[in-house]
mmCIF file with all atom_site columns, C-alpha atoms in Angstrom:
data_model
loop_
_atom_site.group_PDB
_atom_site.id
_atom_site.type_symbol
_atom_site.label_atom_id
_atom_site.label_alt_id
_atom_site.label_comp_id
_atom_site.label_asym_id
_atom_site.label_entity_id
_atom_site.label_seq_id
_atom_site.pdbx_PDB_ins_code
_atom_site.Cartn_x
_atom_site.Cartn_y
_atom_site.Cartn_z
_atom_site.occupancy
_atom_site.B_iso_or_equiv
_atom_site.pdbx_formal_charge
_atom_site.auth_seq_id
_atom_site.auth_comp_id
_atom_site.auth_asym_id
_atom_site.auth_atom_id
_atom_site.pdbx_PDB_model_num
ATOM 1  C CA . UNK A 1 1  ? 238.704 -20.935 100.814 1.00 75.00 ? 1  UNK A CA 1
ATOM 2  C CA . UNK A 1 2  ? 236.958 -24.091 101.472 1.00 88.00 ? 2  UNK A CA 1
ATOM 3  C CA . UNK A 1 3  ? 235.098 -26.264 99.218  1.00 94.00 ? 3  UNK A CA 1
ATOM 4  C CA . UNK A 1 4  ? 235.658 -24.510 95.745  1.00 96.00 ? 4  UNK A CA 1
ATOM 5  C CA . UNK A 1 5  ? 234.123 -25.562 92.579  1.00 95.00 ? 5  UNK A CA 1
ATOM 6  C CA . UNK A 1 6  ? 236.191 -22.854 90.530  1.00 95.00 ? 6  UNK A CA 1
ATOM 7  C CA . UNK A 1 7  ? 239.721 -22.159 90.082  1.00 96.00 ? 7  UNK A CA 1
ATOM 8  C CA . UNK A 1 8  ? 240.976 -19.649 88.167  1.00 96.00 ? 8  UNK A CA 1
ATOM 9  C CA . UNK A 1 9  ? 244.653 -19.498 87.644  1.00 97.00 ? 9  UNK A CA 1
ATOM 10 C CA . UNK A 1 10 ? 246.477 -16.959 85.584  1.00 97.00 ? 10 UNK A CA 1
ATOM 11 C CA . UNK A 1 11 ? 249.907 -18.678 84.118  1.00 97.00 ? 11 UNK A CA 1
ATOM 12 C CA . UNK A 1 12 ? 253.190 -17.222 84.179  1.00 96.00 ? 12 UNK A CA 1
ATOM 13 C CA . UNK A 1 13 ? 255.178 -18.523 81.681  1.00 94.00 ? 13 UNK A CA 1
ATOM 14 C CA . UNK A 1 14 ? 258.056 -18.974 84.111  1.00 96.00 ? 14 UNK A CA 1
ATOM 15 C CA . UNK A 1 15 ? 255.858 -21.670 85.692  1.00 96.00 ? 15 UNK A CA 1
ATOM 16 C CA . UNK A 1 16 ? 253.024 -22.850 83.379  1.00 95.00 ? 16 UNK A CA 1
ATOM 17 C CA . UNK A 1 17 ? 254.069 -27.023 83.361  1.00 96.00 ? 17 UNK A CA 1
ATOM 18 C CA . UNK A 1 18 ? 254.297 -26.840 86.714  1.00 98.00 ? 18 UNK A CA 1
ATOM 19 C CA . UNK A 1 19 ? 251.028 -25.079 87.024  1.00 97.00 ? 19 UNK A CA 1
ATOM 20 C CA . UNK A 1 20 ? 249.170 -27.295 84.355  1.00 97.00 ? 20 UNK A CA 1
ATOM 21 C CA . UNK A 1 21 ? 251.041 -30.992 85.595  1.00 97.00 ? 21 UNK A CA 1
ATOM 22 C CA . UNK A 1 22 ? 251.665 -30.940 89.142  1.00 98.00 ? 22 UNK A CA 1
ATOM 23 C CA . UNK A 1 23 ? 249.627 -28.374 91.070  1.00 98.00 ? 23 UNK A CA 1
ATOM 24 C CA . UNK A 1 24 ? 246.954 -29.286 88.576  1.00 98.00 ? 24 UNK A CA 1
ATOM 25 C CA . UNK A 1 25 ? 247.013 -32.732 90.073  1.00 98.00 ? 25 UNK A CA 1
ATOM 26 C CA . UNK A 1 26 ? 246.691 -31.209 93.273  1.00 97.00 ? 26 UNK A CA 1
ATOM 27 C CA . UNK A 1 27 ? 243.818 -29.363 92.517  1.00 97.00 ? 27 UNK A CA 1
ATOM 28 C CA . UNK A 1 28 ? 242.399 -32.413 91.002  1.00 97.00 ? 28 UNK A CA 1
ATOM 29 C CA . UNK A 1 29 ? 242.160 -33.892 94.713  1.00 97.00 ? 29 UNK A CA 1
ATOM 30 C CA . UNK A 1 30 ? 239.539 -31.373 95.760  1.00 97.00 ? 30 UNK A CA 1
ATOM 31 C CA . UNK A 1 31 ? 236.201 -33.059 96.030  1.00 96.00 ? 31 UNK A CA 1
ATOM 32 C CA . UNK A 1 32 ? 234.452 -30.042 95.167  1.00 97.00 ? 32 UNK A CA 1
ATOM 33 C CA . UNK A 1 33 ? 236.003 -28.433 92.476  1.00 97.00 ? 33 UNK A CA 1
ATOM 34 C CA . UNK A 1 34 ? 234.240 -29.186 89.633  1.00 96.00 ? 34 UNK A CA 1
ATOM 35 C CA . UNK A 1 35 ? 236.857 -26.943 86.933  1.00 97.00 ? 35 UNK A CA 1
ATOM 36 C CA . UNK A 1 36 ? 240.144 -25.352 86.551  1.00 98.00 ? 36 UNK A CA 1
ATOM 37 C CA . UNK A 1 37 ? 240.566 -22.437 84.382  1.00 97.00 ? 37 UNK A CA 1
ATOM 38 C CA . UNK A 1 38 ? 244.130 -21.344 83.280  1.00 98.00 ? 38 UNK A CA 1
ATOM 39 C CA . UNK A 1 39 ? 244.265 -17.960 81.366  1.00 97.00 ? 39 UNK A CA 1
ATOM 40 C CA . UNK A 1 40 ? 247.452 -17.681 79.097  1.00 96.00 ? 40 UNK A CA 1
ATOM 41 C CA . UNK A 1 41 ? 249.585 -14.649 79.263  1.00 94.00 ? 41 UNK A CA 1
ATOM 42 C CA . UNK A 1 42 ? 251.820 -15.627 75.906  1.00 93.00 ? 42 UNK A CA 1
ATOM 43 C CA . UNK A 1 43 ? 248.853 -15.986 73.547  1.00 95.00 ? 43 UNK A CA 1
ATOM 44 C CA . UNK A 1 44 ? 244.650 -15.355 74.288  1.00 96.00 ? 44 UNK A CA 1
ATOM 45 C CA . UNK A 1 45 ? 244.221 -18.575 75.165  1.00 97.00 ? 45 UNK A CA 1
ATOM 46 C CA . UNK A 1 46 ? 242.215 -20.101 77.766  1.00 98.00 ? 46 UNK A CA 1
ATOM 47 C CA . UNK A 1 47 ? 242.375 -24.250 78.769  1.00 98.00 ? 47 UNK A CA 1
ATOM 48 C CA . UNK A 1 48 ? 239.683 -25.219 80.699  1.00 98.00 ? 48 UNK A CA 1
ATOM 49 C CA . UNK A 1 49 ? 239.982 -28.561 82.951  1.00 98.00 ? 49 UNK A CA 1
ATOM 50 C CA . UNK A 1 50 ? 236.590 -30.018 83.866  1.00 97.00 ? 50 UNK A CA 1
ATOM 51 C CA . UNK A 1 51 ? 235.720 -33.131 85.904  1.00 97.00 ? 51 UNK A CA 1
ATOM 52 C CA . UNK A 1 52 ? 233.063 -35.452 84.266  1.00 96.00 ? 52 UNK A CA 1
ATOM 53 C CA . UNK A 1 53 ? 232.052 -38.645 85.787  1.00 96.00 ? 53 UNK A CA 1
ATOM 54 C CA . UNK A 1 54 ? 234.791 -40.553 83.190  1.00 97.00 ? 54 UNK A CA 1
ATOM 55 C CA . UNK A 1 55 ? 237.588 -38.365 84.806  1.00 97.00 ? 55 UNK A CA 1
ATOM 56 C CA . UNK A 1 56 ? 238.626 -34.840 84.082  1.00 98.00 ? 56 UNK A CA 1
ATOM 57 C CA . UNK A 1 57 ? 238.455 -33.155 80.490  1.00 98.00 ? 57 UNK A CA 1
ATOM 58 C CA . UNK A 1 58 ? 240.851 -30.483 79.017  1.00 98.00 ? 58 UNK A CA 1
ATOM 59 C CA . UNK A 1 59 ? 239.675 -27.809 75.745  1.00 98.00 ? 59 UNK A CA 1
ATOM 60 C CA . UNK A 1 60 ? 241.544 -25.165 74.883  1.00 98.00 ? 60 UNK A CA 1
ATOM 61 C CA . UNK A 1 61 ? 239.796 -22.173 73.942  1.00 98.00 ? 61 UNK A CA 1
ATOM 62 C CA . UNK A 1 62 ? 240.266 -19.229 71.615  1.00 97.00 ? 62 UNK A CA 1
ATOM 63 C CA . UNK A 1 63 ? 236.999 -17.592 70.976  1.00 96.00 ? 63 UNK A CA 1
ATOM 64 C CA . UNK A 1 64 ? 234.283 -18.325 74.234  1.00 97.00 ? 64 UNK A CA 1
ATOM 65 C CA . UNK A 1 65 ? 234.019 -20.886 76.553  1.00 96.00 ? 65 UNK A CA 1
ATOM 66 C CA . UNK A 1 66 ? 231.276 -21.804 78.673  1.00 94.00 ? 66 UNK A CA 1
ATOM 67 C CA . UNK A 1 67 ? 231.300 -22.686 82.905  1.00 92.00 ? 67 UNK A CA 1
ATOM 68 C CA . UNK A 1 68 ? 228.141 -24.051 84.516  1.00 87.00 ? 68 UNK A CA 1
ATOM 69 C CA . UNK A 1 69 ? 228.277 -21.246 86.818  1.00 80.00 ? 69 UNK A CA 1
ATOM 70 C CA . UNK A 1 70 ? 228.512 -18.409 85.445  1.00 87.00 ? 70 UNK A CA 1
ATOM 71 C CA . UNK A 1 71 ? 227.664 -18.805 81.551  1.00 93.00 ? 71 UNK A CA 1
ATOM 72 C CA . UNK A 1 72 ? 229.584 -18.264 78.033  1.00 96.00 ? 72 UNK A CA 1
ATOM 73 C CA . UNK A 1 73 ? 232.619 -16.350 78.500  1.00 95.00 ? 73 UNK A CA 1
ATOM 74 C CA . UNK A 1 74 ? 234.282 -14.758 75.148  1.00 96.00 ? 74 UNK A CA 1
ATOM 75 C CA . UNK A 1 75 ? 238.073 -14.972 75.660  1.00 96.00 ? 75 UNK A CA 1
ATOM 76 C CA . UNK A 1 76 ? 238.422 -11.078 74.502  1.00 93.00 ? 76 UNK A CA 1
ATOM 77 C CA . UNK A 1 77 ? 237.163 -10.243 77.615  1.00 94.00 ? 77 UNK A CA 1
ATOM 78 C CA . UNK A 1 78 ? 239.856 -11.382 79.663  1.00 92.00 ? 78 UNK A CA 1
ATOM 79 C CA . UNK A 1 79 ? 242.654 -9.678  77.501  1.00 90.00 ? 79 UNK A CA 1
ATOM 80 C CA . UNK A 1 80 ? 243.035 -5.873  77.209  1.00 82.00 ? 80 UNK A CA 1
#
């Protein structure tokens, strides 16, 4: 894929800091991407990682969330 502005990572609890630290800051390099979404498996949780123009922005969320793309999201939806 070339020139995302979504990513959408599920985390494995095996490797969530790595996920969130390092390959976050990897993501972060992207030009395009403009968020990264990481959906918990432990607890229905979602963190979402936005760039603004100050830098990037983290909010956990329990109940909805909203992306620029696509709209409010409720976090029930994502969990069986």
């Amino acid at each position: 894929m070339t020139n995302p502005a979504l990513l959408v990572e599920v985390l494995n609890p095996s490797t969530e800091d790595y996920d969130q630290g390092e390959k976050l800051r990897h993501y972060q390099q992207i030009p395009s991407l403009e968020a990264v979404v990481f959906v918990s498996q432990s607890e229905r949780m979602v963190s979402v990682v936005r760039r603004t123009p100050s830098g990037w922005l983290r909010a956990e969320h329990r109940d909805a969330f909203e992306l620029e793309h696509t709209g409010t999201i409720a976090v029930t939806e994502l969990y069986p």
